[in-house]
XYZ file of N, CA and C in Angstrom:
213
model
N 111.292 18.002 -45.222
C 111.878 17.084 -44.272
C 110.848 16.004 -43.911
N 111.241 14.989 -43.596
C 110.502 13.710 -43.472
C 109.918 13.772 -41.623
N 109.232 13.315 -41.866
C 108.888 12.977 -40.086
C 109.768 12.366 -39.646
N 109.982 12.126 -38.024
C 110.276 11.002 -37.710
C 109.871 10.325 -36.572
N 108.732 10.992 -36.436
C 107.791 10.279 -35.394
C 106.579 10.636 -35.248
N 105.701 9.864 -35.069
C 104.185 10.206 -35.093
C 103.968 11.129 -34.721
N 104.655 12.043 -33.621
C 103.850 13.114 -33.167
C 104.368 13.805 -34.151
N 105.491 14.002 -34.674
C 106.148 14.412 -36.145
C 104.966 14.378 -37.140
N 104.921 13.906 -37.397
C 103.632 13.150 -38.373
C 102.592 13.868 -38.453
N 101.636 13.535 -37.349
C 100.688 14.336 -36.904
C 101.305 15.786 -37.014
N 101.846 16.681 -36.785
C 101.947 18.099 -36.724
C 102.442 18.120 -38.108
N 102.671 17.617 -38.410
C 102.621 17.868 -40.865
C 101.460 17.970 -41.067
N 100.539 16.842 -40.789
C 99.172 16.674 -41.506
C 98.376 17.723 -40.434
N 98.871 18.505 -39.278
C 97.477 19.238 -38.701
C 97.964 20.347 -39.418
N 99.261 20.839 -39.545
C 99.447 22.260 -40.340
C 99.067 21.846 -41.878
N 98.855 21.205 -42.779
C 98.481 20.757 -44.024
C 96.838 21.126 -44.421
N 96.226 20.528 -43.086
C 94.683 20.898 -43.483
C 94.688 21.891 -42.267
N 94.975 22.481 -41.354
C 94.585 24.260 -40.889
C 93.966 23.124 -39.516
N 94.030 22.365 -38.962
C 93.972 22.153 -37.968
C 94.324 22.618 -36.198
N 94.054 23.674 -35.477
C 94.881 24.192 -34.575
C 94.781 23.114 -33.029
N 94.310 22.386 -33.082
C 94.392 21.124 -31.917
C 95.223 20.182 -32.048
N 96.447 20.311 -32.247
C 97.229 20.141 -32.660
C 97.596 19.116 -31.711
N 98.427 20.108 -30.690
C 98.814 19.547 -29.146
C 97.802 18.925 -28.711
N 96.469 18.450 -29.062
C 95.324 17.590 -28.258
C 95.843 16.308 -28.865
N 96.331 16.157 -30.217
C 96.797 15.348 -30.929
C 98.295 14.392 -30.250
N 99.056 15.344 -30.754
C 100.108 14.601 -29.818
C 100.053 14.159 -28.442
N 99.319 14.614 -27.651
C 99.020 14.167 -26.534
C 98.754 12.924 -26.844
N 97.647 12.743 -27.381
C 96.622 11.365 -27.563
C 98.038 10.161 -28.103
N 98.972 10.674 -29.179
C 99.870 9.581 -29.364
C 100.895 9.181 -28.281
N 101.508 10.196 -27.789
C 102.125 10.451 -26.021
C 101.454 9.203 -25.545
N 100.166 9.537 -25.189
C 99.183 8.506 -24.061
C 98.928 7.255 -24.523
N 99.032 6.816 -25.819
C 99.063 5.383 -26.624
C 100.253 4.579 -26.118
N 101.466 5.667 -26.303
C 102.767 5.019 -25.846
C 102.269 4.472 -24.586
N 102.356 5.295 -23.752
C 102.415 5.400 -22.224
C 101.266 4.135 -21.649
N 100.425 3.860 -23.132
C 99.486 3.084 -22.771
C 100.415 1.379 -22.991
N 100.971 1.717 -24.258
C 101.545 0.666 -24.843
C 102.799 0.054 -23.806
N 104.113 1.129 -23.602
C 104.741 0.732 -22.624
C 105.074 0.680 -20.977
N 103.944 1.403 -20.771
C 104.330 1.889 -19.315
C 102.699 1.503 -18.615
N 102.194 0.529 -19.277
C 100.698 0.012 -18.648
C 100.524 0.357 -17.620
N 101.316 -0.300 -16.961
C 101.158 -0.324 -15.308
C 100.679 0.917 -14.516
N 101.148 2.284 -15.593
C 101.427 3.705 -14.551
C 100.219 4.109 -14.819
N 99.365 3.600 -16.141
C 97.747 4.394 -15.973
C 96.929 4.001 -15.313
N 95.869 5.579 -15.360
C 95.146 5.420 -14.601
C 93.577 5.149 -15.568
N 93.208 3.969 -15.242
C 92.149 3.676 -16.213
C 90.903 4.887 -15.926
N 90.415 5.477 -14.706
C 89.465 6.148 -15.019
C 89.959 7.168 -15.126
N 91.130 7.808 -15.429
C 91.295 9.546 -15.597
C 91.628 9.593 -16.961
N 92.076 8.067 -17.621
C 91.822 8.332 -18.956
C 90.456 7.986 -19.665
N 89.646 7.339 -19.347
C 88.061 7.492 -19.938
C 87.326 8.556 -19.290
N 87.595 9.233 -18.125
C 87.202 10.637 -17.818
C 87.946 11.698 -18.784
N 89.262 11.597 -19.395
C 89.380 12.635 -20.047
C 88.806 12.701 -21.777
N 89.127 11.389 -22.303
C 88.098 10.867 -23.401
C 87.066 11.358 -23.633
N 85.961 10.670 -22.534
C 84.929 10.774 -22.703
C 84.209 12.407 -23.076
N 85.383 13.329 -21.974
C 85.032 15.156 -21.954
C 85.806 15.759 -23.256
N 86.875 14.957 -23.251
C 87.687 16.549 -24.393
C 87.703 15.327 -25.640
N 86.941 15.028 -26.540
C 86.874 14.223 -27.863
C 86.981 15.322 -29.259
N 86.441 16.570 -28.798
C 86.744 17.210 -29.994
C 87.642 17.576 -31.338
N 88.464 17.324 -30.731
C 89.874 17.461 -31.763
C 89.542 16.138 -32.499
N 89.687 15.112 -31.801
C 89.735 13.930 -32.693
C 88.561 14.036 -34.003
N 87.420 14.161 -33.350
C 86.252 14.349 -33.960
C 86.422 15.466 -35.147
N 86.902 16.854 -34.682
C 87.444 17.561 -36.196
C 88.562 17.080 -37.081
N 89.785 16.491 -36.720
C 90.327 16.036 -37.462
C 89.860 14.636 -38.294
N 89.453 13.438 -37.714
C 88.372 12.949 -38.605
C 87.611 14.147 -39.566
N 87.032 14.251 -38.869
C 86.252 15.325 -40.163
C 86.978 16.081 -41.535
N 88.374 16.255 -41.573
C 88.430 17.168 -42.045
C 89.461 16.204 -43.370
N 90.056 14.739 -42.381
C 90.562 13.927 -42.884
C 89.026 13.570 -44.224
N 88.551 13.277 -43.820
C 87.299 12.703 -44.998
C 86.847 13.834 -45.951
N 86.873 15.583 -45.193
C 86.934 15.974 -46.362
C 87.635 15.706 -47.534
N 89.009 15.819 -47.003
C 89.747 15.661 -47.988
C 89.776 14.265 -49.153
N 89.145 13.200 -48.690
C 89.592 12.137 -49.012
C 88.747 11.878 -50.040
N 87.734 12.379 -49.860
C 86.119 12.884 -50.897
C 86.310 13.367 -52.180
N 87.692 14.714 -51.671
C 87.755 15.794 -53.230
C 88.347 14.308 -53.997
């Protein structure tokens, strides 16, 4: 079955390479939206306070994206 939305998307490619931060993922596209349409409602420092602390997921999935991209 095809995606049909990024967070769709994302949860193909985190079960594909064994990724379990899955939900840190969709969040992050969630909060793009929310960034994209609903500006007004964020809160600029509780999102570079949460950034700045929970980066890990991003940081392994990069990682695991370049493994692959290497073989």
């Amino acid at each position: 079955m095809r995606p049909r939305s990024n967070t769709e998307c994302v949860r193909e490619v985190c079960q594909r390479i064994n990724l379990y931060c899955c939900k840190d993922l969709e969040d992050l596209i969630r909060l793009r939206n929310i960034i994209t349409h609903r500006y007004w409602m964020v809160k600029d420092d509780q999102i570079y306070r949460d950034i700045k602390n929970d980066f890990e997921c991003i940081i392994e999935f990069i990682r695991k994206v370049e493994e692959l991209s290497s073989v």
